[in-house]
Coordinates of C-alpha atoms in Angstrom, one line a residue:
X8 CA -20.3 7.5 1.3
X9 CA -19.5 4.1 -0.1
X10 CA -15.9 3.7 -0.9
X11 CA -15.1 1.1 -3.6
X12 CA -11.7 0.2 -2.1
X13 CA -10.4 -0.1 1.4
X14 CA -6.7 0.0 2.3
X15 CA -6.2 -3.7 2.8
X16 CA -7.7 -4.5 -0.6
X17 CA -5.5 -1.8 -2.3
X18 CA -2.5 -3.2 -0.5
X19 CA -3.3 -6.7 -1.7
X20 CA -3.8 -5.5 -5.3
X21 CA -0.5 -3.6 -5.2
X22 CA 1.4 -6.6 -3.9
X23 CA 0.0 -8.9 -6.6
X24 CA 0.7 -6.3 -9.3
X25 CA 4.2 -5.9 -8.1
X26 CA 4.8 -9.6 -8.3
X27 CA 3.7 -9.8 -11.9
X28 CA 5.7 -6.7 -12.8
X29 CA 8.8 -8.2 -11.1
X30 CA 8.6 -11.2 -13.5
X31 CA 7.4 -9.4 -16.6
X32 CA 9.7 -6.4 -16.7
X33 CA 12.7 -8.6 -17.6
X34 CA 11.0 -9.9 -20.7
X35 CA 12.1 -6.7 -22.4
X36 CA 15.5 -8.5 -23.1
X37 CA 13.7 -10.9 -25.4
X38 CA 13.5 -8.0 -27.9
X39 CA 16.8 -9.2 -29.6
X40 CA 15.6 -12.7 -30.6
X41 CA 12.1 -11.2 -31.4
X42 CA 13.6 -8.6 -33.8
X43 CA 15.7 -11.4 -35.4
X44 CA 12.5 -13.4 -35.9
X45 CA 10.5 -10.5 -37.3
X46 CA 13.3 -9.9 -39.9
X47 CA 13.3 -13.4 -41.3
X48 CA 12.5 -13.5 -45.0
X49 CA 10.1 -16.5 -44.8
X50 CA 6.7 -15.9 -43.2
X51 CA 6.7 -19.3 -41.4
X52 CA 10.0 -18.5 -39.8
X53 CA 8.6 -15.2 -38.5
X54 CA 5.6 -17.0 -37.1
X55 CA 7.6 -19.7 -35.4
X56 CA 10.1 -17.3 -33.9
X57 CA 7.5 -14.8 -32.6
X58 CA 5.1 -17.4 -31.5
X59 CA 7.6 -19.4 -29.5
X60 CA 9.0 -16.3 -27.9
X61 CA 5.5 -15.1 -26.8
X62 CA 4.8 -18.6 -25.4
X63 CA 8.1 -18.6 -23.6
X64 CA 7.4 -15.2 -22.0
X65 CA 4.0 -16.2 -20.8
X66 CA 5.3 -19.5 -19.4
X67 CA 8.1 -17.8 -17.6
X68 CA 5.8 -15.3 -15.9
X69 CA 3.4 -18.0 -14.9
X70 CA 6.1 -20.3 -13.5
X71 CA 7.6 -17.3 -11.5
X72 CA 4.2 -16.5 -10.0
X73 CA 3.5 -20.1 -9.1
X74 CA 6.8 -20.5 -7.4
X75 CA 6.6 -17.1 -5.7
X76 CA 3.1 -17.9 -4.3
X77 CA 4.4 -21.2 -2.8
X78 CA 7.3 -19.5 -1.2
X79 CA 5.1 -16.9 0.4
X80 CA 2.9 -19.6 1.8
X81 CA 5.9 -21.4 3.3
X82 CA 5.3 -24.4 0.9
X83 CA 8.1 -26.3 -0.8
X84 CA 8.5 -26.2 -4.5
X85 CA 8.1 -29.8 -5.8
X86 CA 11.1 -30.9 -7.9
X87 CA 9.1 -32.7 -10.6
X88 CA 7.0 -29.7 -11.6
X89 CA 10.0 -27.5 -11.3
X90 CA 12.1 -29.6 -13.7
X91 CA 9.1 -29.9 -16.0
X92 CA 8.8 -26.1 -16.1
X93 CA 12.5 -25.7 -16.9
X94 CA 12.3 -28.3 -19.6
X95 CA 9.3 -26.5 -21.1
X96 CA 11.2 -23.2 -21.2
X97 CA 14.3 -24.8 -22.8
X98 CA 12.0 -26.6 -25.3
X99 CA 10.3 -23.4 -26.3
X100 CA 13.7 -21.7 -26.7
X101 CA 14.9 -24.5 -29.0
X102 CA 11.7 -24.6 -30.9
X103 CA 12.2 -21.0 -31.9
X104 CA 15.6 -21.6 -33.6
X105 CA 14.2 -21.6 -37.1
X106 CA 13.0 -18.0 -36.5
X107 CA 15.5 -16.7 -34.1
X108 CA 18.7 -18.4 -35.1
X109 CA 21.6 -18.1 -32.7
X110 CA 19.7 -15.3 -30.8
X111 CA 17.7 -18.1 -29.1
X112 CA 20.5 -18.2 -26.6
X113 CA 19.0 -15.1 -24.9
X114 CA 16.3 -17.4 -23.5
X115 CA 19.0 -19.2 -21.5
X116 CA 19.2 -16.1 -19.3
X117 CA 15.6 -16.6 -18.2
X118 CA 16.1 -20.4 -17.8
X119 CA 19.0 -19.8 -15.5
X120 CA 17.1 -17.3 -13.4
X121 CA 14.1 -19.6 -13.2
X122 CA 16.4 -22.5 -12.1
X123 CA 17.7 -20.3 -9.2
X124 CA 14.1 -19.6 -8.1
X125 CA 12.8 -23.1 -8.5
X126 CA 15.6 -25.6 -7.6
X127 CA 17.7 -26.4 -4.5
X128 CA 21.2 -24.8 -4.5
X129 CA 23.4 -27.4 -6.1
X130 CA 20.8 -28.3 -8.8
X131 CA 20.3 -24.6 -9.6
X132 CA 24.1 -24.2 -9.8
X133 CA 24.3 -27.0 -12.4
X134 CA 21.7 -25.5 -14.6
X135 CA 23.3 -22.0 -14.4
X136 CA 26.7 -23.6 -15.3
X137 CA 25.2 -25.4 -18.3
X138 CA 23.4 -22.2 -19.4
X139 CA 26.7 -20.3 -19.2
X140 CA 28.6 -22.9 -21.1
X141 CA 26.1 -23.4 -23.9
X142 CA 27.0 -20.2 -25.9
X143 CA 30.7 -21.0 -26.5
X144 CA 29.9 -24.7 -27.0
X145 CA 27.3 -24.0 -29.7
X146 CA 29.5 -21.4 -31.3
X147 CA 32.2 -24.1 -31.7
X148 CA 29.7 -26.7 -33.0
X149 CA 27.3 -24.7 -35.2
X150 CA 28.8 -22.8 -38.2
X151 CA 27.8 -19.2 -38.3
X152 CA 26.9 -18.9 -34.6
X153 CA 29.2 -16.5 -32.7
X154 CA 30.3 -17.0 -29.1
X155 CA 27.9 -14.7 -27.3
X156 CA 30.0 -13.4 -24.4
X157 CA 27.2 -11.0 -23.5
X158 CA 24.9 -13.9 -23.0
X159 CA 27.3 -15.6 -20.6
X160 CA 27.6 -12.4 -18.6
X161 CA 23.8 -12.0 -18.6
X162 CA 23.3 -15.5 -17.4
X163 CA 25.6 -15.0 -14.5
X164 CA 24.2 -11.6 -13.6
X165 CA 20.6 -12.7 -13.8
X166 CA 21.3 -15.8 -11.7
X167 CA 22.9 -13.6 -9.0
X168 CA 20.0 -11.1 -9.1
X169 CA 17.4 -13.9 -8.9
X170 CA 19.3 -15.4 -5.9
X171 CA 18.7 -12.0 -4.2
X172 CA 15.1 -12.0 -5.2
X173 CA 14.7 -15.5 -3.8
X174 CA 16.3 -14.6 -0.5
X175 CA 14.1 -11.4 -0.3
X176 CA 10.9 -13.5 -1.0
X177 CA 11.9 -16.0 1.7
X178 CA 12.6 -13.2 4.2
X179 CA 9.2 -11.6 3.4
X180 CA 7.5 -14.9 3.9
X181 CA 9.3 -15.4 7.2
X182 CA 8.4 -11.9 8.3
X183 CA 4.7 -12.4 7.5
X184 CA 4.8 -15.7 9.4
X185 CA 6.3 -13.9 12.4
X186 CA 3.7 -11.2 12.2
X187 CA 0.9 -13.7 12.2
X188 CA 2.4 -15.5 15.2
X189 CA 2.7 -12.2 17.0
X190 CA -1.0 -11.5 16.3
X191 CA -2.0 -14.9 17.4
X192 CA 0.0 -14.6 20.7
X193 CA -1.5 -11.1 21.2
X194 CA -5.1 -12.6 20.9
X195 CA -4.2 -15.4 23.2
X196 CA -2.8 -13.0 25.8
X197 CA -5.9 -10.8 25.6
X198 CA -8.2 -13.8 26.1
X199 CA -6.1 -15.0 29.0
X200 CA -6.3 -11.5 30.5
X201 CA -10.1 -11.4 29.9
X202 CA -10.4 -14.8 31.6
X203 CA -8.5 -13.5 34.6
X204 CA -10.8 -10.4 34.7
X205 CA -13.9 -12.6 34.6
X206 CA -12.6 -14.8 37.4
X207 CA -11.9 -11.7 39.5
X208 CA -15.3 -10.1 38.7
X209 CA -17.4 -13.2 39.2
X210 CA -15.4 -14.5 42.2
X211 CA -16.0 -11.4 44.2
X212 CA -19.6 -10.7 43.1
X213 CA -20.9 -14.2 43.5
X214 CA -19.2 -14.6 46.9
X215 CA -21.0 -11.4 48.1
X216 CA -24.3 -12.6 46.6
X217 CA -24.0 -16.0 48.3
X218 CA -23.3 -14.3 51.7
X219 CA -26.2 -11.9 51.3
X220 CA -28.6 -14.6 50.2
X221 CA -27.7 -16.7 53.3
X222 CA -28.3 -13.7 55.5
X223 CA -31.6 -12.9 53.8
X224 CA -32.8 -16.4 54.4
X225 CA -32.0 -16.2 58.1
X226 CA -33.7 -12.7 58.4
X227 CA -36.8 -13.7 56.4
X228 CA -38.8 -14.6 59.5
X229 CA -36.9 -12.5 62.1
X230 CA -36.8 -9.2 60.3
X231 CA -38.7 -9.2 56.9
X232 CA -37.8 -5.5 56.3
X233 CA -34.0 -6.2 56.6
X234 CA -34.4 -9.3 54.5
X235 CA -36.1 -7.3 51.8
X236 CA -33.1 -4.8 51.9
X237 CA -30.6 -7.7 51.5
X238 CA -32.6 -9.1 48.6
X239 CA -32.6 -5.7 46.9
X240 CA -28.8 -5.6 47.4
X241 CA -28.5 -9.1 45.8
X242 CA -30.5 -7.9 42.8
X243 CA -28.2 -4.9 42.4
X244 CA -25.0 -6.9 42.7
X245 CA -26.3 -9.5 40.2
X246 CA -27.1 -6.7 37.7
X247 CA -23.7 -5.1 38.2
X248 CA -21.9 -8.4 37.8
X249 CA -23.9 -9.1 34.6
X250 CA -22.9 -5.6 33.2
X251 CA -19.3 -6.2 34.1
X252 CA -19.3 -9.6 32.4
X253 CA -20.9 -8.2 29.2
X254 CA -18.4 -5.4 29.1
X255 CA -15.5 -7.7 29.5
X256 CA -16.6 -10.5 27.2
X257 CA -17.8 -8.0 24.5
X258 CA -14.2 -6.9 24.1
X259 CA -13.2 -10.1 22.3
X260 CA -16.3 -12.1 21.6
X261 CA -16.4 -13.0 17.8
X262 CA -19.2 -14.0 15.4
X263 CA -18.9 -17.0 13.1
X264 CA -21.2 -18.2 10.3
X265 CA -21.5 -21.7 11.6
X266 CA -22.4 -20.5 15.1
X267 CA -25.0 -18.1 13.8
X268 CA -26.6 -20.7 11.6
X269 CA -27.0 -23.0 14.6
X270 CA -28.5 -20.1 16.6
X271 CA -30.8 -19.3 13.6
X272 CA -32.1 -22.9 13.5
X273 CA -33.0 -22.7 17.2
X274 CA -34.5 -19.2 17.0
X275 CA -36.7 -20.0 14.0
X276 CA -37.9 -23.3 15.5
X277 CA -38.8 -21.5 18.8
X278 CA -40.8 -19.0 16.7
X279 CA -42.6 -21.7 14.8
X280 CA -41.0 -20.8 11.4
X281 CA -40.0 -23.5 9.1
X282 CA -36.2 -23.2 8.5
X283 CA -34.4 -24.2 5.2
X284 CA -30.8 -23.9 6.2
X285 CA -27.6 -25.2 4.6
X286 CA -26.3 -28.4 6.1
X287 CA -22.7 -27.3 5.8
X288 CA -20.8 -24.0 5.2
X289 CA -17.9 -23.4 2.8
X290 CA -14.5 -22.6 4.1
X291 CA -14.2 -18.8 4.2
X292 CA -11.6 -16.2 5.2
X293 CA -12.0 -15.1 8.8
X294 CA -13.3 -11.6 7.9
X295 CA -15.8 -12.9 5.4
X296 CA -17.0 -15.6 7.8
X297 CA -17.6 -13.0 10.5
X298 CA -19.5 -10.7 8.0
X299 CA -21.7 -13.6 6.9
X300 CA -22.3 -14.5 10.5
X301 CA -23.5 -11.0 11.3
X302 CA -25.7 -11.1 8.2
X303 CA -27.4 -14.3 9.3
X304 CA -27.9 -12.9 12.8
X305 CA -29.4 -9.6 11.5
X306 CA -31.6 -11.3 8.9
X307 CA -33.0 -14.0 11.3
X308 CA -33.7 -11.4 14.0
X309 CA -35.8 -9.4 11.5
X310 CA -37.6 -12.6 10.4
X311 CA -38.5 -13.6 13.9
X312 CA -39.5 -10.1 15.1
X313 CA -41.1 -8.4 12.2
X314 CA -42.0 -10.7 9.3
X315 CA -44.9 -12.8 10.4
X316 CA -43.4 -15.5 8.1
X317 CA -44.1 -19.2 8.0
X318 CA -40.8 -20.1 6.4
X319 CA -37.3 -18.8 6.1
X320 CA -34.6 -19.8 3.7
X321 CA -30.8 -19.2 4.1
X322 CA -28.4 -19.8 1.3
X323 CA -24.6 -19.5 1.5
X324 CA -21.8 -19.7 -1.1
X325 CA -18.2 -18.5 -0.9
X326 CA -19.2 -15.1 -2.4
X327 CA -22.6 -14.3 -0.9
X328 CA -25.1 -15.1 1.9
X329 CA -28.9 -14.6 1.5
X330 CA -31.8 -14.7 3.9
X331 CA -35.4 -14.6 2.6
X332 CA -38.8 -15.3 4.1
X333 CA -42.4 -15.6 2.9
X334 CA -43.8 -13.0 5.4
X335 CA -45.6 -9.7 4.9
X336 CA -42.5 -8.1 3.4
X337 CA -41.9 -4.3 3.1
X338 CA -41.1 -1.8 0.4
X339 CA -38.1 -0.6 2.4
X340 CA -36.2 -1.7 5.4
X341 CA -38.0 -3.3 8.4
X342 CA -39.0 -0.4 10.6
X343 CA -37.4 -1.7 13.7
X344 CA -34.3 -3.0 12.0
X345 CA -32.8 0.2 10.6
X346 CA -30.0 0.5 13.1
X347 CA -29.0 -3.2 12.6
X348 CA -28.8 -2.8 8.9
X349 CA -26.8 0.3 9.3
X350 CA -24.2 -1.6 11.3
X351 CA -24.3 -4.4 8.8
X352 CA -23.5 -2.0 6.0
X353 CA -20.6 -0.6 7.9
X354 CA -19.1 -4.1 8.3
X355 CA -19.8 -4.9 4.7
X356 CA -18.1 -1.7 3.5
X357 CA -14.8 -2.8 5.1
X358 CA -14.8 -5.8 2.7
X359 CA -16.2 -3.9 -0.3
X360 CA -19.3 -6.0 -0.1
X361 CA -22.8 -5.0 -1.3
X362 CA -25.9 -5.2 0.9
X363 CA -29.3 -5.8 -0.9
X364 CA -32.6 -5.4 1.0
X365 CA -36.2 -5.5 -0.3
X366 CA -38.6 -8.0 -1.8
X367 CA -37.3 -11.2 -3.4
X368 CA -37.9 -11.8 -7.1
X369 CA -41.1 -13.7 -6.4
X370 CA -42.6 -10.5 -4.9
X371 CA -43.5 -11.9 -1.5
X372 CA -41.7 -11.7 1.7
X373 CA -38.4 -10.0 2.4
X374 CA -34.8 -10.5 1.2
X375 CA -31.5 -9.6 2.8
X376 CA -28.4 -10.4 0.7
X377 CA -24.7 -9.6 1.2
X378 CA -22.3 -10.3 -1.6
X379 CA -18.7 -9.6 -2.4
X380 CA -18.2 -6.7 -4.7
X381 CA -16.6 -8.7 -7.5
X382 CA -19.7 -10.9 -7.8
X383 CA -21.9 -8.0 -8.8
X384 CA -23.4 -5.3 -6.8
X385 CA -26.9 -5.1 -5.5
X386 CA -28.7 -2.1 -4.2
X387 CA -27.1 -0.8 -1.1
X388 CA -30.2 1.0 0.0

């Protein structure tokens, strides 16, 4: 049964949705200036007030997501774009004054929170202080505007809360970095262990093979029967060593798209098939690179063994890989390739990718295509 989502994809979607929700949920507090705008007697004031508040909310969420993504990637937030974003938020708040009146001060709560998330400590502190001082100053300067004590309290509370969010995001990023380092070290240790195992296996086996080969050479004329026995032992030891090496190397050997394309070029040339392959490959995530590598390996194997083709074309883009030939084709899967395609589908299912097999649109030859689910699904056979 083909499951549309795997656990890693669901976890990624959940984390992204949580990030958007974390920023958007606080926009509820813009209801006060929004209601003030909607109750304005002039239509143009209602339009200006509501429009600027909507633009303010969208910009705030986008700025938060941009800064959060950079923090999670351990990348510094550049000061010029950060100050530009804060200036934009303040400007939108001021632009809404004809529609919101003194209630525009509510937007300063979000400006202060954004400053804490975007700026270094002392710069953020300056912005928070200015945001907190603005309500009483404007009340003293602008007739009819009351000193909004609740806004001052909200500015300070939101700044403190955003400081906690900032620290949490930083700790999560550090934790993810530590986990990646642990995984890298675990892989390095496993490869070192495998190298030691290979050294031990081959060191012993090849030493015995060399000794027996020397002995067989001396016995070849003196005792041919004994020499034949030693040669048989050499063959047995060589096969055993080969099996041990395959078992050990198979535990960590990976597949990459670039390596498989190089192997495909060599295999197709040896089979006398004209190859049309990409000169370069796009930068892909590790799991997708491995899946596309397996696809190229399976597809080229089918072309060489079963197609009787004269030409083979491979196309790769960031979302799909495609192998097609001009051979005899088939109405189903290649008869001898069923197990390989079953394994390929299992790998594709882990990334929610679609596997398409059959005749290409031209009607001649055979087509194998693997594409990511969000690019459109093909027949999965």
